[in-house]
Amino acid sequence: MNWRQLRDKRWWQVTKAVMAVLTMLCAIVGSWTLVYFGSHFIYEWTDWRPSQYVAQMINLLLGLVVLFGLTQIVAIFVRSRHVEISQSLTEAMRRIAKGDFKVRLEIGNQDHGPFQNIMREINHMAVELDEMEQMRQGFISDVSHEIQSPLTSISGFARALQSGELTQETRNDYLRIIESESDRLSKLSDNLLKLTSLESDKHPFEPKRYRLDRQLGTLILACEPQWLQKSIEMNVDMGETFVTADEDLLSQVWINLISNSIKFTPEGGTIDIRLRQSEGETALFEIRDTGIGITSDNLELIFQRFYKADKSRNYKAGGSGLGLSLVKKIVDLHGGGIQVKSTVGNGTAFTVTLPPVKTQGSM
């Protein structure tokens, strides 16, 4: 809450207090005025003239009775209103407990007294739960779709293998497809488990100081068969770089980024990898390829789970849409940042920055 909102809130509280005092004064004045003229009419009608003292005592007592009656009427009205609001709150909570997150309490411009903040918070809670439910349903749908695709392929080719008319070469091709789809299922399961573990705040996090350039050099060499098979020119420029991080987790980042660049770079393309460390010991990693690129509409979405800029292309490449989600999560846990720039037809560049000392996050 900023200073202006705080000032407005205090001003509204002072205004309500003043209005309450003025209302009470008006009720008192109104009650005694009513009693005064009422008693005067009765005295004239009955031709009774009590002493001034007795008349004042009668007016005082009757004024108190009238004031008490008015307060009771107001209390009954307020109580009934509070009961109505309380019932609305109870009903809303009951519906939310049953999974109905579409419930909304109408607040409007009315003053609901002490219940107003509660009603506002219940509406906020319902909105947040509704968004979480939609995300959960979408996640289940995506997982089901990703699992169903390889299962369908495995089932179809397994049935085809039962035919006795297939040549040995065709059988070997079918077996290779079944093995590939099985690996795809295994990777999907593994990535899902990693993401779930990282987001549970219980994943082991063991940062240590080590040479990042040595780690990257080892991983690039491990991917050598992939980029040599596609005749990709790999340009590597890395200086001596130290980081304080979880080595095993960061290896997932570099493997995903390097594999993606190789996967989506055509034969004869180029991949440039650059690693530098600033004077403040911030590590800067950049990988740039001459692949097919990503449209601007998709750049902000590529780190979402199961998101694929080109579903048909990723399916053929065996991707599940979880790799970059895992990359983003791991980089965030290290207090770093990841940026992407891309032009369709001209390639993509990912830049990862890691701070000199791990920022304590949610781990």
XYZ file of C-alpha atoms in Angstrom:
363
model
C 0.000 0.000 0.000
C 1.553 3.311 -1.096
C 1.420 6.631 0.727
C -1.586 7.949 -1.233
C -3.637 4.811 -0.582
C -2.733 4.957 3.117
C -3.749 8.618 3.259
C -7.065 7.914 1.531
C -7.734 4.993 3.880
C -7.097 7.125 6.985
C -9.205 9.930 5.570
C -12.066 7.510 4.963
C -11.767 6.172 8.520
C -11.885 9.697 9.967
C -14.854 10.536 7.740
C -16.758 7.441 8.885
C -16.055 8.284 12.555
C -17.310 11.862 12.083
C -20.411 10.627 10.270
C -21.110 8.174 13.100
C -20.882 10.953 15.714
C -23.095 13.257 13.657
C -25.653 10.478 13.166
C -25.772 9.839 16.923
C -26.193 13.543 17.648
C -28.985 13.760 15.093
C -30.693 10.743 16.665
C -30.485 12.303 20.136
C -31.712 15.702 18.965
C -34.460 14.088 16.895
C -35.630 11.909 19.807
C -35.869 14.784 22.294
C -37.458 17.062 19.717
C -40.099 14.451 18.981
C -40.756 13.914 22.687
C -40.877 17.658 23.405
C -43.496 18.456 20.782
C -45.367 15.216 21.474
C -45.626 15.923 25.210
C -46.597 19.524 24.528
C -49.458 18.296 22.318
C -50.602 15.878 25.051
C -50.520 18.608 27.697
C -52.665 20.842 25.497
C -55.067 18.024 24.690
C -55.495 16.870 28.330
C -55.283 20.373 29.748
C -52.648 19.164 32.206
C -49.895 21.537 33.243
C -47.120 19.738 35.163
C -44.346 21.676 36.835
C -41.273 22.517 34.829
C -39.174 19.948 36.711
C -41.708 17.149 36.142
C -42.071 18.084 32.465
C -38.292 17.953 31.976
C -38.050 14.556 33.719
C -40.859 13.188 31.572
C -39.208 14.500 28.420
C -35.869 13.014 29.507
C -37.296 9.554 30.186
C -39.437 9.490 27.056
C -36.473 10.752 25.012
C -34.352 7.867 26.295
C -37.129 5.406 25.479
C -37.469 6.754 21.925
C -33.686 6.777 21.415
C -33.452 3.204 22.689
C -36.245 2.177 20.339
C -34.506 3.764 17.363
C -31.202 2.072 18.207
C -32.965 -1.277 18.471
C -34.578 -0.815 15.075
C -31.205 0.094 13.551
C -29.559 -2.833 15.343
C -32.173 -5.246 13.982
C -31.594 -3.928 10.462
C -27.797 -4.099 10.792
C -27.975 -7.543 12.385
C -30.153 -8.862 9.589
C -27.734 -7.367 7.070
C -24.775 -8.999 8.841
C -26.605 -12.323 8.914
C -27.233 -12.034 5.179
C -23.581 -11.243 4.475
C -22.454 -14.040 6.795
C -24.665 -16.508 4.950
C -23.236 -15.314 1.628
C -19.701 -15.815 2.934
C -20.532 -19.289 4.234
C -22.140 -20.297 0.961
C -19.176 -18.976 -1.036
C -16.694 -20.903 1.126
C -18.797 -24.053 0.817
C -18.815 -23.781 -2.992
C -15.067 -23.166 -3.089
C -14.502 -26.208 -0.843
C -16.451 -28.303 -3.372
C -14.246 -27.101 -6.240
C -16.447 -24.314 -7.641
C -13.885 -21.561 -8.149
C -16.189 -19.424 -10.311
C -17.983 -18.030 -7.263
C -17.745 -14.251 -6.838
C -19.182 -12.081 -4.044
C -20.742 -8.806 -5.189
C -19.155 -5.897 -3.370
C -19.892 -2.921 -5.600
C -19.778 0.503 -3.973
C -21.705 -0.560 -0.883
C -20.155 -0.391 2.564
C -20.192 -3.918 3.983
C -18.446 -2.882 7.183
C -16.004 -5.374 8.693
C -16.936 -7.971 6.061
C -15.743 -5.938 3.079
C -12.077 -6.955 3.286
C -13.055 -10.585 3.884
C -15.304 -10.560 0.805
C -12.557 -9.000 -1.274
C -10.027 -11.625 -0.127
C -12.458 -14.476 -0.844
C -12.918 -13.165 -4.386
C -9.140 -12.915 -4.797
C -8.686 -16.450 -3.470
C -11.352 -17.788 -5.845
C -9.641 -16.112 -8.819
C -6.234 -17.556 -7.871
C -7.671 -21.043 -7.313
C -9.528 -20.851 -10.631
C -6.301 -19.991 -12.449
C -4.473 -22.836 -10.692
C -7.246 -25.264 -11.630
C -7.078 -24.215 -15.264
C -3.290 -24.644 -15.212
C -3.691 -28.087 -13.617
C -6.214 -29.207 -16.204
C -4.040 -27.853 -19.008
C -1.000 -29.613 -17.556
C -2.849 -32.939 -17.344
C -4.097 -32.497 -20.904
C -0.588 -31.744 -22.178
C 0.944 -34.685 -20.332
C -1.769 -37.017 -21.633
C -1.187 -35.802 -25.196
C 2.592 -36.166 -24.965
C 2.314 -39.675 -23.531
C -0.392 -40.770 -25.962
C 1.619 -39.931 -29.095
C 4.583 -42.273 -28.494
C 2.329 -44.951 -27.014
C 0.260 -44.935 -30.199
C 3.406 -45.304 -32.312
C 4.775 -48.115 -30.136
C 1.452 -49.958 -30.204
C 1.040 -49.535 -33.968
C 4.530 -50.724 -34.890
C 4.364 -53.567 -32.370
C 1.211 -54.843 -34.091
C 2.873 -54.447 -37.487
C 5.808 -56.584 -36.339
C 3.419 -59.496 -35.848
C 2.999 -59.717 -39.604
C 5.027 -62.478 -41.185
C 5.323 -60.667 -44.509
C 7.814 -58.018 -43.323
C 11.400 -58.051 -44.486
C 14.187 -58.054 -41.911
C 15.151 -54.521 -42.898
C 11.593 -53.274 -42.305
C 11.487 -55.089 -38.972
C 14.717 -53.394 -37.924
C 13.297 -49.989 -38.917
C 10.157 -50.640 -36.847
C 12.239 -51.769 -33.888
C 14.367 -48.613 -34.111
C 11.195 -46.476 -34.089
C 9.854 -48.350 -31.059
C 13.181 -47.848 -29.274
C 13.200 -44.141 -30.191
C 9.639 -43.614 -28.928
C 10.475 -45.512 -25.738
C 13.450 -43.203 -25.184
C 11.156 -40.260 -25.770
C 8.768 -41.511 -23.086
C 11.683 -42.056 -20.719
C 12.995 -38.504 -21.270
C 9.510 -37.067 -20.786
C 9.113 -38.923 -17.501
C 12.588 -37.895 -16.359
C 12.005 -34.204 -17.152
C 8.626 -34.229 -15.423
C 10.199 -35.713 -12.307
C 12.983 -33.122 -12.374
C 10.573 -30.224 -12.767
C 8.343 -31.553 -9.991
C 11.338 -32.027 -7.719
C 12.707 -28.540 -8.414
C 9.351 -26.906 -7.757
C 8.753 -28.859 -4.541
C 11.493 -26.877 -2.746
C 12.972 -30.211 -1.594
C 15.401 -30.858 -4.431
C 18.991 -31.177 -3.180
C 20.939 -28.033 -4.010
C 24.713 -28.327 -3.634
C 26.536 -25.245 -4.963
C 30.303 -25.306 -5.209
C 32.984 -23.284 -6.980
C 34.204 -24.888 -10.189
C 35.484 -24.152 -13.722
C 32.479 -23.593 -15.976
C 34.592 -23.538 -19.151
C 35.843 -27.060 -18.403
C 32.298 -28.328 -17.858
C 31.122 -26.801 -21.131
C 34.115 -28.192 -23.007
C 33.303 -31.707 -21.808
C 29.624 -31.405 -22.784
C 30.424 -29.974 -26.227
C 32.742 -32.898 -26.920
C 30.029 -35.306 -25.731
C 27.716 -33.845 -28.414
C 30.390 -34.086 -31.129
C 28.788 -37.053 -32.951
C 25.551 -35.082 -33.310
C 27.030 -31.955 -34.897
C 29.545 -33.877 -36.999
C 26.737 -35.997 -38.433
C 25.057 -32.803 -39.708
C 28.366 -31.211 -40.817
C 27.762 -28.274 -38.471
C 30.665 -25.876 -37.942
C 31.138 -25.492 -34.173
C 32.972 -22.307 -33.124
C 33.897 -22.233 -29.440
C 35.433 -19.243 -27.674
C 35.694 -19.709 -23.914
C 37.867 -18.020 -21.338
C 38.675 -19.283 -17.871
C 35.418 -18.898 -15.925
C 34.595 -19.778 -12.322
C 31.071 -20.048 -10.934
C 29.518 -21.019 -7.610
C 26.650 -23.285 -8.596
C 25.224 -26.784 -8.601
C 27.295 -28.480 -11.307
C 24.839 -31.318 -11.973
C 21.853 -28.968 -12.352
C 23.699 -26.575 -14.660
C 24.764 -29.460 -16.865
C 21.062 -29.887 -17.698
C 20.989 -26.254 -18.873
C 23.968 -26.570 -21.209
C 22.912 -29.978 -22.602
C 19.437 -28.682 -23.438
C 20.680 -25.490 -25.097
C 23.438 -27.209 -27.094
C 21.168 -30.084 -28.157
C 18.441 -27.674 -29.267
C 20.903 -25.680 -31.371
C 22.158 -28.836 -33.062
C 18.637 -30.186 -33.513
C 17.253 -27.102 -35.257
C 20.315 -26.087 -37.243
C 20.282 -27.464 -40.812
C 23.147 -29.440 -42.282
C 26.176 -27.300 -43.013
C 25.067 -24.634 -40.511
C 27.091 -22.890 -37.820
C 26.905 -22.776 -34.015
C 28.897 -20.214 -32.035
C 29.466 -20.712 -28.300
C 31.008 -17.940 -26.255
C 31.799 -17.799 -22.533
C 33.157 -14.787 -20.671
C 33.463 -13.589 -17.085
C 33.142 -9.914 -16.201
C 35.275 -8.082 -13.668
C 32.496 -8.582 -11.137
C 32.813 -12.350 -11.798
C 29.405 -12.577 -13.476
C 29.502 -15.433 -15.986
C 28.063 -14.754 -19.446
C 27.278 -17.722 -21.717
C 25.993 -17.253 -25.261
C 25.069 -19.843 -27.863
C 24.095 -18.665 -31.345
C 23.041 -20.844 -34.276
C 22.023 -20.410 -37.908
C 18.891 -22.508 -37.512
C 15.330 -21.912 -38.635
C 14.646 -19.364 -35.887
C 11.563 -18.581 -33.791
C 8.791 -16.104 -34.559
C 8.425 -13.048 -32.317
C 5.002 -14.235 -31.124
C 6.550 -17.408 -29.744
C 9.620 -15.934 -28.049
C 7.782 -15.063 -24.831
C 6.159 -18.503 -24.661
C 9.017 -20.910 -25.286
C 9.786 -21.342 -21.556
C 6.269 -22.573 -20.790
C 5.746 -26.263 -20.158
C 4.972 -28.331 -23.253
C 5.016 -25.244 -25.448
C 6.209 -25.899 -28.984
C 6.684 -23.101 -31.490
C 6.215 -25.635 -34.283
C 4.482 -28.779 -33.024
C 5.108 -30.849 -36.129
C 8.774 -29.885 -36.193
C 9.309 -30.691 -32.515
C 7.487 -33.994 -32.824
C 9.821 -35.131 -35.577
C 12.767 -34.015 -33.479
C 11.484 -35.969 -30.513
C 10.971 -32.961 -28.243
C 8.443 -32.777 -25.441
C 8.430 -29.021 -24.818
C 9.856 -29.446 -21.285
C 13.553 -28.782 -21.930
C 13.440 -24.983 -21.898
C 11.064 -24.981 -18.905
C 13.689 -26.975 -17.027
C 16.417 -24.601 -18.202
C 14.507 -21.531 -17.012
C 13.764 -23.082 -13.625
C 17.384 -24.057 -12.971
C 18.746 -20.664 -14.056
C 16.210 -18.898 -11.815
C 17.202 -21.059 -8.852
C 20.786 -19.909 -9.333
C 19.698 -16.271 -9.288
C 20.641 -15.873 -12.929
C 18.808 -14.848 -16.055
C 18.190 -16.183 -19.541
C 17.341 -14.197 -22.659
C 16.579 -15.231 -26.202
C 16.757 -13.404 -29.512
C 15.717 -14.929 -32.794
C 14.875 -14.138 -36.395
C 13.005 -16.582 -38.584
C 15.423 -18.024 -41.103
C 18.492 -16.455 -39.475
C 18.881 -18.459 -36.292
C 18.495 -18.082 -32.538
C 20.731 -16.823 -29.735
C 20.375 -17.740 -26.038
C 22.225 -15.758 -23.393
C 22.600 -17.022 -19.813
C 24.023 -14.895 -17.020
C 25.069 -16.335 -13.656
C 25.915 -14.184 -10.619
C 29.267 -14.606 -8.840
C 27.570 -15.957 -5.713
C 24.352 -17.977 -5.693
C 21.307 -15.891 -4.746
C 19.284 -17.625 -2.083
C 15.991 -18.502 -3.723
C 13.230 -20.827 -2.750
C 15.491 -23.846 -2.385
